[in-house]
PDB file of C-alpha atoms in Angstrom:
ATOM      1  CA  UNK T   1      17.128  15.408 -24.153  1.00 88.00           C
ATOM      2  CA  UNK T   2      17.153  13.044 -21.459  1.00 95.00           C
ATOM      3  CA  UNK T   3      16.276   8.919 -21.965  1.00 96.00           C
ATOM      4  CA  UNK T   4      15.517   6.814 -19.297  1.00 97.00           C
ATOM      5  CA  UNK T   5      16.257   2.912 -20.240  1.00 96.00           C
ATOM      6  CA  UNK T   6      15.005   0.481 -18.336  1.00 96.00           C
ATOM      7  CA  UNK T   7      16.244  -3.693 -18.578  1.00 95.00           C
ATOM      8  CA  UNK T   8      16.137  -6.735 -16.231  1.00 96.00           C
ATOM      9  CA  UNK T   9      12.298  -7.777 -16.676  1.00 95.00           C
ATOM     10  CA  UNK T  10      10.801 -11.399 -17.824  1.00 97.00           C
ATOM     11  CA  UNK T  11       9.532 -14.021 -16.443  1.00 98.00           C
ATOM     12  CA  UNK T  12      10.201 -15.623 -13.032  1.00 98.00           C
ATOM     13  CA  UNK T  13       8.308 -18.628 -10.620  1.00 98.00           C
ATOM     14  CA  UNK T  14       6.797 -17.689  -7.541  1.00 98.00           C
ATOM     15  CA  UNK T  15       9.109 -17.202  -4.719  1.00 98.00           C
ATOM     16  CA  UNK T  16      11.998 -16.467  -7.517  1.00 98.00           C
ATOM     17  CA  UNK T  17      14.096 -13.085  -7.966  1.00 98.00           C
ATOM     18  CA  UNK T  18      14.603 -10.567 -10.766  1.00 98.00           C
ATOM     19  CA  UNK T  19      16.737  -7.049 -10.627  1.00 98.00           C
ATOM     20  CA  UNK T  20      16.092  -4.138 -12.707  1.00 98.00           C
ATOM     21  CA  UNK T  21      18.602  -1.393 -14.152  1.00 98.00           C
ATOM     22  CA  UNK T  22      16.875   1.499 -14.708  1.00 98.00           C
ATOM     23  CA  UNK T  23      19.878   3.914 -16.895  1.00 97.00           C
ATOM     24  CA  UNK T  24      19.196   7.960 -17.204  1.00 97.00           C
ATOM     25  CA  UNK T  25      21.057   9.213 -19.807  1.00 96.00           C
ATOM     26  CA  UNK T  26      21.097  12.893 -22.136  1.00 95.00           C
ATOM     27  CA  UNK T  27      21.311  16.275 -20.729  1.00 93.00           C
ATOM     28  CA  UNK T  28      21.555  15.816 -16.972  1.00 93.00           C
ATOM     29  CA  UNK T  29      23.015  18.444 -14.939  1.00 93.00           C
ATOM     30  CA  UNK T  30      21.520  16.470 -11.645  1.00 92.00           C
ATOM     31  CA  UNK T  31      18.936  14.057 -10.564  1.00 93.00           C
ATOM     32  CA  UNK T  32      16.529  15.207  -7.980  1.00 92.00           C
ATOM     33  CA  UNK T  33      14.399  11.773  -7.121  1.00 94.00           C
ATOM     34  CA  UNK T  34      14.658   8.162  -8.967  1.00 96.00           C
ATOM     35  CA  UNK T  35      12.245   5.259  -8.297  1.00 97.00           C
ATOM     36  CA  UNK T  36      10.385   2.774  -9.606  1.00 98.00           C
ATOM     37  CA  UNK T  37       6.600   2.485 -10.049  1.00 98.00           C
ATOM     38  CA  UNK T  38       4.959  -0.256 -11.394  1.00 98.00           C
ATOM     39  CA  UNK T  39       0.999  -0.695 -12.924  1.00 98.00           C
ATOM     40  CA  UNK T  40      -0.364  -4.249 -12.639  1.00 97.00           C
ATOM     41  CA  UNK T  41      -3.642  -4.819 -15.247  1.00 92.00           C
ATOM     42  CA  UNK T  42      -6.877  -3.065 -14.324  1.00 94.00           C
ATOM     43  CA  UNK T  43      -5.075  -0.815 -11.530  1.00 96.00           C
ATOM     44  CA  UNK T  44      -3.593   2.326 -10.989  1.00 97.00           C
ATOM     45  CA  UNK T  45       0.426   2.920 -11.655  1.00 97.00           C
ATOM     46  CA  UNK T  46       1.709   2.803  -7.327  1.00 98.00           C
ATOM     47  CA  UNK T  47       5.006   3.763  -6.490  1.00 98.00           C
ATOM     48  CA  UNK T  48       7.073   0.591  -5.676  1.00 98.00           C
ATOM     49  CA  UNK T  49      10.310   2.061  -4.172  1.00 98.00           C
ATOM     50  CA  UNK T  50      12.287   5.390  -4.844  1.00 97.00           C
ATOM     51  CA  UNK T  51      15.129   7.610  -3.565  1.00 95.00           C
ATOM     52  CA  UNK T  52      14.071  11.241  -2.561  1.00 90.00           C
ATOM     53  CA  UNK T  53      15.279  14.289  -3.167  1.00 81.00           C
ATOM     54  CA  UNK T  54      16.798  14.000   0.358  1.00 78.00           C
ATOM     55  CA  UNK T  55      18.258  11.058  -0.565  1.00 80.00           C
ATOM     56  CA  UNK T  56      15.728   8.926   1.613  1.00 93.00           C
ATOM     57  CA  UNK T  57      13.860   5.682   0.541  1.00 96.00           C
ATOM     58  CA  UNK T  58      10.285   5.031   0.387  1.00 95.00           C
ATOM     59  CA  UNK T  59       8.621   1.636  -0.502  1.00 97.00           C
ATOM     60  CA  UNK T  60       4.952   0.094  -0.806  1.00 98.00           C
ATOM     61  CA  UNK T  61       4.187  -1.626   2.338  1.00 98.00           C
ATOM     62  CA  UNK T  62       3.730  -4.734   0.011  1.00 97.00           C
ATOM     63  CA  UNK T  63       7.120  -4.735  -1.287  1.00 98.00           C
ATOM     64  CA  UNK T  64       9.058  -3.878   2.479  1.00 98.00           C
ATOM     65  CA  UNK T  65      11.374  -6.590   3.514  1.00 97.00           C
ATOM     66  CA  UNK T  66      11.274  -8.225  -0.360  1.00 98.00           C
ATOM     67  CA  UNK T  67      12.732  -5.583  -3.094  1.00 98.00           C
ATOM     68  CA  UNK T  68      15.760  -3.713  -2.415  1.00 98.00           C
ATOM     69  CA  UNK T  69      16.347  -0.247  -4.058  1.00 97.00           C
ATOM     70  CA  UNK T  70      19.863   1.210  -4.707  1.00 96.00           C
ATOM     71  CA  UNK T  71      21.612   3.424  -7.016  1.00 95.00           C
ATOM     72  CA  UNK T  72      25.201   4.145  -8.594  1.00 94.00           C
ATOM     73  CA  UNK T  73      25.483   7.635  -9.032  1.00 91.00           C
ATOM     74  CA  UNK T  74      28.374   7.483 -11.619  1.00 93.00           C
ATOM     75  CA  UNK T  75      25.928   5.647 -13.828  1.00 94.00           C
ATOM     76  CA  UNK T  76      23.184   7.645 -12.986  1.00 95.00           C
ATOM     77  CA  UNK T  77      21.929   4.103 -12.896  1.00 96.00           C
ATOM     78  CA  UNK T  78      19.339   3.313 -10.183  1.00 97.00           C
ATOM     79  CA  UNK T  79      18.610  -0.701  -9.439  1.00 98.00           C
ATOM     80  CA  UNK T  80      15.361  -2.514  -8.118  1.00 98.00           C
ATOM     81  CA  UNK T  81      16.531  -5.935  -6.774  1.00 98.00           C
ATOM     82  CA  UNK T  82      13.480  -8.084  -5.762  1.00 98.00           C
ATOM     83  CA  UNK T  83      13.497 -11.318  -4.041  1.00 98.00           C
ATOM     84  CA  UNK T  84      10.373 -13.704  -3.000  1.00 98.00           C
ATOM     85  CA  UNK T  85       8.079 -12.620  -5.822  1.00 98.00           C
ATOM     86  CA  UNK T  86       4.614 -13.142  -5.948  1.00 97.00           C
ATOM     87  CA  UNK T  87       1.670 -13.429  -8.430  1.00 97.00           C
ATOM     88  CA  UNK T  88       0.862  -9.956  -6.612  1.00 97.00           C
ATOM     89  CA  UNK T  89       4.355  -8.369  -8.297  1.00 98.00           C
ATOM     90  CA  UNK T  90       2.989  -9.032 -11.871  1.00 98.00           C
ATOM     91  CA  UNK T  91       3.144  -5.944 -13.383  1.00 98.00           C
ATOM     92  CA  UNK T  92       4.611  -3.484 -15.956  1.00 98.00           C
ATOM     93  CA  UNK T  93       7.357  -1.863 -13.817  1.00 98.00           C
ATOM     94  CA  UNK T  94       8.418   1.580 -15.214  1.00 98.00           C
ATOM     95  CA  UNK T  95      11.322   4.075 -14.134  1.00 98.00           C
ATOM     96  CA  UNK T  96      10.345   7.381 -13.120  1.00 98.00           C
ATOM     97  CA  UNK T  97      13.293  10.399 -12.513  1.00 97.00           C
ATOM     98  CA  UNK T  98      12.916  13.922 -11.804  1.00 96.00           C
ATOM     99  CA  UNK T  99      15.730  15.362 -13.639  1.00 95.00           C
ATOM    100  CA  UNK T 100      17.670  19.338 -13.921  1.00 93.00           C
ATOM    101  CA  UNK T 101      18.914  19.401 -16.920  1.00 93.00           C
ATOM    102  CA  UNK T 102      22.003  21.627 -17.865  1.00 90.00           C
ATOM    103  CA  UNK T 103      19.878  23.604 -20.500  1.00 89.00           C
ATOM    104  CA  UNK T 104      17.115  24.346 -17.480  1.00 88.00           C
ATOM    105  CA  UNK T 105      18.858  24.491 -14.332  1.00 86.00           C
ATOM    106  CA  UNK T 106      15.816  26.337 -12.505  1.00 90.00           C
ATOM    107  CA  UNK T 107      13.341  23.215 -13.711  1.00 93.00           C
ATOM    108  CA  UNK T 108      13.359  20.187 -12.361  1.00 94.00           C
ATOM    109  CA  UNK T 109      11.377  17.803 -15.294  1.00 95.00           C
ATOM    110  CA  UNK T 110       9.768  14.306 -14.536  1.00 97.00           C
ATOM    111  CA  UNK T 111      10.715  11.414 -17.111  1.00 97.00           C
ATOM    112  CA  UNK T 112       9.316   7.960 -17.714  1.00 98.00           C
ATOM    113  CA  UNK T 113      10.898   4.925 -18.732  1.00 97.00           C
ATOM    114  CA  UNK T 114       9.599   2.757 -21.331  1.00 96.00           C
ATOM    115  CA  UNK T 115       8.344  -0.513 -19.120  1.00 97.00           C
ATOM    116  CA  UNK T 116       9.425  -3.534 -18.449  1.00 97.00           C
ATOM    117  CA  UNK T 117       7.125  -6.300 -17.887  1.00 98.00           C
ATOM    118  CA  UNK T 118       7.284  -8.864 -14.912  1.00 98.00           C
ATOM    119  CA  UNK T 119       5.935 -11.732 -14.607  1.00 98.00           C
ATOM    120  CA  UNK T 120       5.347 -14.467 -11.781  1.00 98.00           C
ATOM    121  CA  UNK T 121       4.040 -17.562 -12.612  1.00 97.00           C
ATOM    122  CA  UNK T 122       4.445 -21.033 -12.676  1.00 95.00           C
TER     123      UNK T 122
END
């Protein structure tokens, strides 16, 4: 099976920083896309920043210039670092990877992390 772990939430004042670890673990023959998505209370889950299958980045337009995605392959390990946060970034921030595993190399499967809440406030 394959677990995705996510850490590195809490609480933070406005204008602060937090970084999230997002670890896959199990089964994993290869990763195919790893990102971040996050679900703030009374909206839908948005993507917040990922790494595509072509190895590409994509962020919201609300997070550009703030949150930095990156990744350490040995760890399968992929990291959200986000800087000048907002009441706006309060959300539930979950890990999403799209996984082959070794027992289904012709599948690619999606996985979820757990959450991790984060907080701005004062």
């Amino acid at each position: 099976q394959v677990e995705l772990v996510e850490s590195g939430g809490g609480l933070v004042q406005p204008g602060g920083s937090l970084r999230l670890s997002c670890a896959a673990s199990g089964s994993i023959f290869s990763i195919n896309a790893m990102g971040w998505y996050r679900q703030a209370p009374g909206k839908e889950r948005e993507l917040v920043a990922g790494f595509t299958s072509g190895d590409s980045t994509n962020y919201a337009d609300s997070v550009k210039g703030r949150f930095t995605i990156s990744r350490d392959n040995a760890k399968s390990t992929v990291y959200l670092q986000m800087n000048s946060l907002n009441s706006e970034d309060t959300a539930v921030y979950y890990c999403n990877a799209h996984i082959i595993r070794f027992s289904s190399k012709s599948r690619i499967d999606e996985y979820w992390g757990q959450g991790t809440q984060v907080t701005v406030s004062s």
